[in-house]
Each structure stands twice: as structure tokens, then as C-alpha cells.
GROMACS .gro file of C-alpha atoms in nm:
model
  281
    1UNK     CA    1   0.000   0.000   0.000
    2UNK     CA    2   0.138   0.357  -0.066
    3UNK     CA    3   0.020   0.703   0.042
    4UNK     CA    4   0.179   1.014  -0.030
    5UNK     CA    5   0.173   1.318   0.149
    6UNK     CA    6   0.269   1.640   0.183
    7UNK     CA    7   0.169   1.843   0.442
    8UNK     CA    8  -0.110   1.622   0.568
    9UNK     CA    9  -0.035   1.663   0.946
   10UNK     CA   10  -0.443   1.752   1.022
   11UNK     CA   11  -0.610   1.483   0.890
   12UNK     CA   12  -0.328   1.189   0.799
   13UNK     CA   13  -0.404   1.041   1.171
   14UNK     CA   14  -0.731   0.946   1.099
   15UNK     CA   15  -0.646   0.792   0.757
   16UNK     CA   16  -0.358   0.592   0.944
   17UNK     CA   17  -0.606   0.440   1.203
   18UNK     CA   18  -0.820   0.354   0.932
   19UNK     CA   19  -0.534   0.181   0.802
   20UNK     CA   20  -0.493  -0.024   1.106
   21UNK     CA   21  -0.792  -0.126   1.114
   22UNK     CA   22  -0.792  -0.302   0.791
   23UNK     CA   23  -0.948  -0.659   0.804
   24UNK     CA   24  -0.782  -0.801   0.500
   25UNK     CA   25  -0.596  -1.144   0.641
   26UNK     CA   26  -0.293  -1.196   0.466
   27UNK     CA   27   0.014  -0.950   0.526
   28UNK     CA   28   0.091  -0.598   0.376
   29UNK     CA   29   0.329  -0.335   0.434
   30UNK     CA   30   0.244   0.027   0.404
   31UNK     CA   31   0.466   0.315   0.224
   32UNK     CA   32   0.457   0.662   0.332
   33UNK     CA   33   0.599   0.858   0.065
   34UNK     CA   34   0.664   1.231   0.226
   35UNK     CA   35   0.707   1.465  -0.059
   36UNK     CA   36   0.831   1.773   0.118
   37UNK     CA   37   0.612   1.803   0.424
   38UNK     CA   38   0.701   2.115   0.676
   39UNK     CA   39   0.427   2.066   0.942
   40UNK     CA   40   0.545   1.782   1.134
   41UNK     CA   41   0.385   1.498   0.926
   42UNK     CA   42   0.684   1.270   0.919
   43UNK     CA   43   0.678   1.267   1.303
   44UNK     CA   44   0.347   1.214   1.308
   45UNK     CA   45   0.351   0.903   1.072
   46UNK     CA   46   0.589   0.764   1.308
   47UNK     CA   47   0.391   0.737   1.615
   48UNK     CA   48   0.219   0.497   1.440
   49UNK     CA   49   0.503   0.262   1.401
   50UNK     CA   50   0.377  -0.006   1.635
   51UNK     CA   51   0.065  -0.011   1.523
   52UNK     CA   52   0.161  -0.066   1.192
   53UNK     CA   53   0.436  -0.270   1.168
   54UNK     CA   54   0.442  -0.265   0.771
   55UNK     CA   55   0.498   0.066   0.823
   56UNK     CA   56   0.795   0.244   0.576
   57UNK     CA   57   0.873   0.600   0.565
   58UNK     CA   58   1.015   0.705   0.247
   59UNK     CA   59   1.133   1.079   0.135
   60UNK     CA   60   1.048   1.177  -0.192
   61UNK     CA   61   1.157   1.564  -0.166
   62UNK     CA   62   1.358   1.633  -0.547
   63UNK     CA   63   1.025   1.794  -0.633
   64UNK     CA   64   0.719   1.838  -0.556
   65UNK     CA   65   0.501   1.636  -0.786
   66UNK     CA   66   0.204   1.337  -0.716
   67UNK     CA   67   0.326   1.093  -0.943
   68UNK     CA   68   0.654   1.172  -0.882
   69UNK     CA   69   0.591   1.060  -0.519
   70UNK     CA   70   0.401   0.737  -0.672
   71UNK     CA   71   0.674   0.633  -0.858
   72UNK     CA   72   0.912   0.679  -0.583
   73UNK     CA   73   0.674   0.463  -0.343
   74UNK     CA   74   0.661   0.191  -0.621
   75UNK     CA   75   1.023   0.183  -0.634
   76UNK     CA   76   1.050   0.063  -0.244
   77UNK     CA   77   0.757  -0.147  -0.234
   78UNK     CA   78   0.774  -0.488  -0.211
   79UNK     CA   79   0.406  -0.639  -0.305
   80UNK     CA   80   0.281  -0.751  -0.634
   81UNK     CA   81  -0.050  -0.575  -0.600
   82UNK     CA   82  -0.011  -0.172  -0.523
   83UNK     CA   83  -0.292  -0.017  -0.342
   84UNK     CA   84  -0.307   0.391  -0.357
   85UNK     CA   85  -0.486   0.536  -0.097
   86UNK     CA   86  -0.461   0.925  -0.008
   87UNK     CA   87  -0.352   1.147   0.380
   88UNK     CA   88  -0.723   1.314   0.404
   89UNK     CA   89  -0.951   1.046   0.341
   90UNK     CA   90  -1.031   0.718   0.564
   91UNK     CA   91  -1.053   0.354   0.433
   92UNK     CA   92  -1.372   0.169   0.542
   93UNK     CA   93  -1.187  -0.157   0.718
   94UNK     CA   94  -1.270  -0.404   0.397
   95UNK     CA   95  -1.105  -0.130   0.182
   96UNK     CA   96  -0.761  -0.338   0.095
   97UNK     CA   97  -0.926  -0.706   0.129
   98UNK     CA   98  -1.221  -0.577  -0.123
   99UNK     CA   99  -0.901  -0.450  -0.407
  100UNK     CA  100  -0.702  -0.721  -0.347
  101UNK     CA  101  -0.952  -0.958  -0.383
  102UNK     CA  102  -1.070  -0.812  -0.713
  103UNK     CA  103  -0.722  -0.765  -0.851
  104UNK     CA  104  -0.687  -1.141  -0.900
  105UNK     CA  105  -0.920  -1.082  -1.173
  106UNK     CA  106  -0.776  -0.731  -1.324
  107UNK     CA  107  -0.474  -0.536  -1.412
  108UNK     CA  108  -0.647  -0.258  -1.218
  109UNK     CA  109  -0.950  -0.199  -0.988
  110UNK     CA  110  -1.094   0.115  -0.856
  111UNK     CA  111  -1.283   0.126  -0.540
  112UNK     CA  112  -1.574   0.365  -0.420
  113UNK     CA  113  -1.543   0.680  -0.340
  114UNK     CA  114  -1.841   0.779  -0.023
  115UNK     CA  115  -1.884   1.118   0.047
  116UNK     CA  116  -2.158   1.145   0.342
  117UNK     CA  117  -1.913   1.066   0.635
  118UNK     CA  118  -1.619   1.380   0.612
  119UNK     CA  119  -1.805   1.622   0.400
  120UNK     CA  120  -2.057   1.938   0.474
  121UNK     CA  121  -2.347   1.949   0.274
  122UNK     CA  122  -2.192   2.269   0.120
  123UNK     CA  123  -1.854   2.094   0.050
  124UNK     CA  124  -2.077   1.865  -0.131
  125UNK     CA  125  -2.275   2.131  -0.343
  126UNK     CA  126  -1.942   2.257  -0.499
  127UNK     CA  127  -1.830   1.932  -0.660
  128UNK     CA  128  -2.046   1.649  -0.784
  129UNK     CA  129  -2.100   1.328  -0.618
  130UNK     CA  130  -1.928   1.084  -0.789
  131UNK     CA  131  -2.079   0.756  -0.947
  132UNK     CA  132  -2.151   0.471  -0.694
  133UNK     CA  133  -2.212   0.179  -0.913
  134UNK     CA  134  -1.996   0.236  -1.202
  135UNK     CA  135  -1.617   0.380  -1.249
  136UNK     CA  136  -1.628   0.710  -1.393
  137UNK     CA  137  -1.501   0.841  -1.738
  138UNK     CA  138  -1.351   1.104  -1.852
  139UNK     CA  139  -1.339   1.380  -2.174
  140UNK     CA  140  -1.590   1.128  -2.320
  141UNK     CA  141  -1.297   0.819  -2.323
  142UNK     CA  142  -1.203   0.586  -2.133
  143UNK     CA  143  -1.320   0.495  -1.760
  144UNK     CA  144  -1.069   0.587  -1.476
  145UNK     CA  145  -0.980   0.467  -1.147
  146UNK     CA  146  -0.938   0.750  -0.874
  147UNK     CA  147  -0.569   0.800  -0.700
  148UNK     CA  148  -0.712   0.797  -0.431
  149UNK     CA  149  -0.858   0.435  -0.454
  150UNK     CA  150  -0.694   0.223  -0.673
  151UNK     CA  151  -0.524  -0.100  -0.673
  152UNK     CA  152  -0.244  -0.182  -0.979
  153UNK     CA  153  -0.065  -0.503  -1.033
  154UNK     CA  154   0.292  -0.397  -1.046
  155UNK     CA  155   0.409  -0.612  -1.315
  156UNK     CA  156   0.112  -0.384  -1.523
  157UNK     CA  157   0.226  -0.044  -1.378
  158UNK     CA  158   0.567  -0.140  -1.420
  159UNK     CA  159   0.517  -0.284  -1.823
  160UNK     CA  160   0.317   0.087  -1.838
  161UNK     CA  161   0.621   0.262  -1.766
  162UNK     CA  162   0.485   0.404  -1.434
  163UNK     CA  163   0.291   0.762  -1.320
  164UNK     CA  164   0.376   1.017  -1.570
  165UNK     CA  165   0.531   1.298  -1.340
  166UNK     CA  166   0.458   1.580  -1.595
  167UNK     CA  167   0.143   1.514  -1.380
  168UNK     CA  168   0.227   1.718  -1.092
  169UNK     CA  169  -0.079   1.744  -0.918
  170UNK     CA  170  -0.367   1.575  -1.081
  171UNK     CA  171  -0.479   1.382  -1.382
  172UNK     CA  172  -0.176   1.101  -1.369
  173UNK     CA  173  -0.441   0.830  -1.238
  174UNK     CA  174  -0.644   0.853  -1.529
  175UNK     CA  175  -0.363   0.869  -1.737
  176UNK     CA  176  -0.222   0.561  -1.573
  177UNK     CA  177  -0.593   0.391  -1.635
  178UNK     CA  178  -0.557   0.463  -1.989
  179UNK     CA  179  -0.243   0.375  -2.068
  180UNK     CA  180  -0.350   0.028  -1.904
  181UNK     CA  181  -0.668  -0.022  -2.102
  182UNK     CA  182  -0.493   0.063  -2.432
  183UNK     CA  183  -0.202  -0.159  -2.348
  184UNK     CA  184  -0.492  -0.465  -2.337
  185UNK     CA  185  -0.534  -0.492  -1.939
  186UNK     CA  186  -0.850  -0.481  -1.780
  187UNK     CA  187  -0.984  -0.199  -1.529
  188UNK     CA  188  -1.230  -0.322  -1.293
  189UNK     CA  189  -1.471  -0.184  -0.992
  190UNK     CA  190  -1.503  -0.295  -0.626
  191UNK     CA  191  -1.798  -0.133  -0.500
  192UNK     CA  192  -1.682  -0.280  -0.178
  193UNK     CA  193  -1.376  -0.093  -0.155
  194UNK     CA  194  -1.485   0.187  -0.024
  195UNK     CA  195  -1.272   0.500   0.090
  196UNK     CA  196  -1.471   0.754   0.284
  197UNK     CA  197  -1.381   1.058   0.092
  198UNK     CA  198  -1.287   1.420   0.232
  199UNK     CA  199  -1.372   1.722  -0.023
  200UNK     CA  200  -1.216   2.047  -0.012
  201UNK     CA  201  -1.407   2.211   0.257
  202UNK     CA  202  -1.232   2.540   0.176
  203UNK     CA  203  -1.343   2.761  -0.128
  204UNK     CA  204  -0.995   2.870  -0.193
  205UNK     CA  205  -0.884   2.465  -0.177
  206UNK     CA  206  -1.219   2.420  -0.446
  207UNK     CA  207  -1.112   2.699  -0.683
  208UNK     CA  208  -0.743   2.581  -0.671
  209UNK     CA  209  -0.854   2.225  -0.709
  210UNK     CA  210  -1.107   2.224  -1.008
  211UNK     CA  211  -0.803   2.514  -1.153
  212UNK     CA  212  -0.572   2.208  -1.172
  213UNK     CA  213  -0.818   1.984  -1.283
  214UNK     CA  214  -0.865   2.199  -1.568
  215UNK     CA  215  -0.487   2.244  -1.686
  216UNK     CA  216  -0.463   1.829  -1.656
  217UNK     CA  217  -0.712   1.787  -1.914
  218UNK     CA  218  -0.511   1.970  -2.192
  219UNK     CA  219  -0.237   1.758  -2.103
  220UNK     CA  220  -0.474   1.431  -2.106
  221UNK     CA  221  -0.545   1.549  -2.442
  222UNK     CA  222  -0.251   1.620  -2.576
  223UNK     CA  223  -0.132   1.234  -2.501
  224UNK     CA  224  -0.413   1.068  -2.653
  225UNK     CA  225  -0.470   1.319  -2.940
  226UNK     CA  226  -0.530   0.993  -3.148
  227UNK     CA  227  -0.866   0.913  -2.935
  228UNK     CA  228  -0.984   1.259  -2.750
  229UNK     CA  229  -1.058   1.553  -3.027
  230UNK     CA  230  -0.986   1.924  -2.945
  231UNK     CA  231  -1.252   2.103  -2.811
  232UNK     CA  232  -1.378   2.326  -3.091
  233UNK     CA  233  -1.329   2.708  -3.070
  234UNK     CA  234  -1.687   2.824  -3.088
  235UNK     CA  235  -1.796   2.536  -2.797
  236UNK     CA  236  -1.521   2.675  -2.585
  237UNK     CA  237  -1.646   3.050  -2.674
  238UNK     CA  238  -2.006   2.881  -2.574
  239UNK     CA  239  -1.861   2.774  -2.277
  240UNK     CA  240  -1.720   3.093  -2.173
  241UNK     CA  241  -2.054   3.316  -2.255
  242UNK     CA  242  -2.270   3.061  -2.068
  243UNK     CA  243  -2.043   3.154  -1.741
  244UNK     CA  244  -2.080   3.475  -1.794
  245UNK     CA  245  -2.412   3.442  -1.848
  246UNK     CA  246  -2.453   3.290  -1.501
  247UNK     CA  247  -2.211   3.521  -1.296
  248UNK     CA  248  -2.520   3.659  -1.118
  249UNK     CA  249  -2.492   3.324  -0.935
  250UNK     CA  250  -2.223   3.531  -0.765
  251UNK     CA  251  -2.478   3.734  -0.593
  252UNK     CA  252  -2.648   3.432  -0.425
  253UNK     CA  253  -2.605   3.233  -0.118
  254UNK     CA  254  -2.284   3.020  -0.047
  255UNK     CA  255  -2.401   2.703  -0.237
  256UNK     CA  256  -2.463   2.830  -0.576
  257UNK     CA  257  -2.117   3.133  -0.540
  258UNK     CA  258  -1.921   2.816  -0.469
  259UNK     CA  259  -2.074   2.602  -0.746
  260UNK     CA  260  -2.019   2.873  -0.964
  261UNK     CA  261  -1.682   2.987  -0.909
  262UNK     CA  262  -1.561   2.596  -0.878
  263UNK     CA  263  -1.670   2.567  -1.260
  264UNK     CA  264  -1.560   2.905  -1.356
  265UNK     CA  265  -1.210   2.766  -1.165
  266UNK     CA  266  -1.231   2.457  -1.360
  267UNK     CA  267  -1.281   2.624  -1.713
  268UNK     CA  268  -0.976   2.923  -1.674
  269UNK     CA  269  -0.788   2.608  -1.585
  270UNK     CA  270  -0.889   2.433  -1.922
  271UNK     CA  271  -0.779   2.730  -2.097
  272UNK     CA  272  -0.448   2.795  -1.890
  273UNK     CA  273  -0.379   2.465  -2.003
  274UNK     CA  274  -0.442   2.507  -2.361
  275UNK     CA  275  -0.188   2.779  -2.436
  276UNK     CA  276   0.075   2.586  -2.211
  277UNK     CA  277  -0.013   2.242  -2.425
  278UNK     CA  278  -0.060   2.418  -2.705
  279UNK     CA  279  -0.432   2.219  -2.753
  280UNK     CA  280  -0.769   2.335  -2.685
  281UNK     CA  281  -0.941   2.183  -2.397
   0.00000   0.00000   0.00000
């Protein structure tokens, strides 16, 4: 199992006892990749030592970068099925037994993502509840596994030639998932794998977020050009007008100003990402 962290120090604890309370029989070790943390993570992960005796803390501080962490985590781990889990959320215990068990059958398997426990009702208006009986797709391709929740067979991530780290913050799992499925492996769900899921509860954290999410996607479709179009310029002009259009949600209560400047976040990232990709997303 890997997690990677930076800076998780307020909420890693909880994800950690989850961890330990995992019911899955056979024997796994867990890799802490710390990529760069300043607020005492590190320290904290260790207090947990003895009650995770798989435990492994690895530094991954070069750069900061997700899948750079990922592929540093990979490097030291041991197992022949990598589970991805993530500091601010919690496993429910039958989490690793429930991607294990399903990655006998797979390359990869994505688990659920459950919202209720962590999040507000208005962390949940800005961003849409994911998918609970399917795995989602993405930019009208391929279906994805979340980072998050995800189980690879090394051998596959390996043969896949690993997390692309011009990823730096977002967008390498469903790169990853791709790669996979076009390479011939399978990408399964485990609705039983479920990881209780923390949103950003923070509008800034939203807006930076969905921003990110945004500048992925012109990198997403600037790798698989061959199956994902450019958007066209006068949808993405649509696109633009229809915010505009809507900016008077500004002017209403917390819900719909969040909702609204999480998509408007979302679509400058899209176009941020355009000019640095040099495609239109």
C-alpha cells in the first residue's frame, strides 16, 4: 500500500487508524511517501510505528510532484499488487481485502469513493457526487480509477512505464488507467472498496482544485490526441458566454457562489492549459 503526502499533518491520523484497522488477512506493508512536508507529518507518521508494523517511511523531496511521489513509493515497495490510498480520506476496514480480492481478476481496480461521512453538505454542493455503481469516465474516453482508490498489479504499472510525473498534481491516475486499457489490461470496480472521501471544505482549496483539474485535461489530451478531439473554438467561446451568463450566481447564497466559481475555476484552468499544451481543452 502507498500514500503520499505532503503536508497532511491535520487529517493523515485518521487515515492511518483507518489503516490499522484493515481486516484483510494476509500481510501488507504500508509506504509513506513524504514529498516535502514542513508541518510535522513525518513525526506524526511515526507514532504509528507499532501499530503498523508494515509501516515504511520514504522521502520523496527532489520535487514536488504526485506521481513523482508514486513512482518513488513503487520503487520501495515490495508487493505484487499496489494499493493507492490518499492522507485526508479514511478507508472503510474491507477497503484493501475488497481490491485485493478483485485484482486477481484485473490489471487494475478502482474502489468507491463515499462522500456522506467527512463532508458538509456545502462541501458537497461545490463538486459532484461521484458515481456509486460504475467507475467514472472522462473527456468522453475511457473509464478511470481515482488515485485515491486504486489498486495496480505492479508487473502492469511497471510494463506501463509508471505515473507520468509531468502530472504534478492531478490527472496522472487517469492517465495511468488509460495507458493500461490501451495496453490490453483490464480496469475493474469494487464497489466494496470503499474509501470515505474528504472534499475540499475550503473555497480557496475548491477553486485551486477544479483550476488544476482543468490544466490536466489539456495535457490528457494532448497524449491521446489519437482518441480525445480538441474542443472546438466556438464550444469553448459557448462555454465561456454561458459563465458569464450565469455570474449573477455570484450574488447568491454560499451554495450556488461556490458552485459557480468551482466551474468558472475549472474552465480558466482548461484554458491555462491550452496555451501551455498548445491544444484546446
Amino acid at each position: 500500500m502507498i500514500l503520499c503526502v505532503r503536508n497532511g499533518a491535520a487529517t493523515i491520523a485518521e487515515q492511518l487508524a483507518a489503516l490499522a484497522a484493515q481486516d484483510h488477512a494476509d500481510s501488507w506493508e504500508l509506504v509513506v511517501v513524504d514529498n516535502g512536508s514542513s508541518d510535522g507529518t513525518v513525526a506524526l507518521v511515526r507514532e504509528w510505528e507499532d501499530r503498523l508494523p508494515g509501516l515504511t517511511v520514504v522521502q520523496a523531496r527532489e520535487r514536488a510532484g504526485l506521481a513523482y511521489a508514486r513512482n518513488v513509493g513503487v520503487r520501495v515497495a515490495q508487493g505484487q499488487v499496489l494499493a493507492f490510498c490518499d492522507a485526508d480520506d479514511a478507508a472503510h476496514p474491507g477497503w484493501l481485502g475488497a481490491l485485493v480480492a478483485r485484482a486477481e481478476e484485473a490489471e487494475m481496480v478502482g474502489g468507491r469513493l463515499e462522500l456522506d461521512r467527512l463532508n458538509s453538505p456545502l462541501a458537497m454542493r461545490w463538486r459532484a457526487r461521484p458515481e456509486p455503481v460504475a467507475l467514472p469516465t472522462a473527456l468522453g474516453y475511457l473509464t478511470y480509477a481515482a488515485g485515491a482508490n486504486l489498486a495496480v498489479r505492479k508487473d502492469a504499472f511497471e510494463a506501463a512505464g509508471g505515473c507520468d510525473e509531468r502530472f504534478t498534481f492531478c490527472g496522472d491516475d487517469l492517465d495511468l488507467s488509460w495507458r493500461i486499457q490501451r495496453e490490453g489490461g483490464s480496469l475493474l470496480f469494487s464497489p466494496e472498496a470503499v474509501m470515505h472521501y474528504r472534499l475540499r471544505a475550503d473555497l480557496r482549496g475548491v477553486m485551486r482544485q477544479r483550476y488544476r483539474y482543468g490544466e490536466a485535461e489539456a495535457l490528457l489530451r494532448l497524449k491521446f490526441s489519437d482518441a480525445i478531439p480538441p474542443v472546438a473554438p466556438r464550444a469553448r467561446a459557448r462555454s465561456v458566454a454561458r459563465m458569464l451568463a450565469h455570474s449573477g450566481e455570484l450574488a447568491g447564497g454560499a451554495g450556488r457562489r461556490g458552485a459557480w466559481l468551482a466551474q468558472a475555476s475549472h474552465l480558466a484552468g482548461q484554458l491555462s492549459g491550452s496555451a501551455r499544451y498548445r491544444v484546446l481543452a
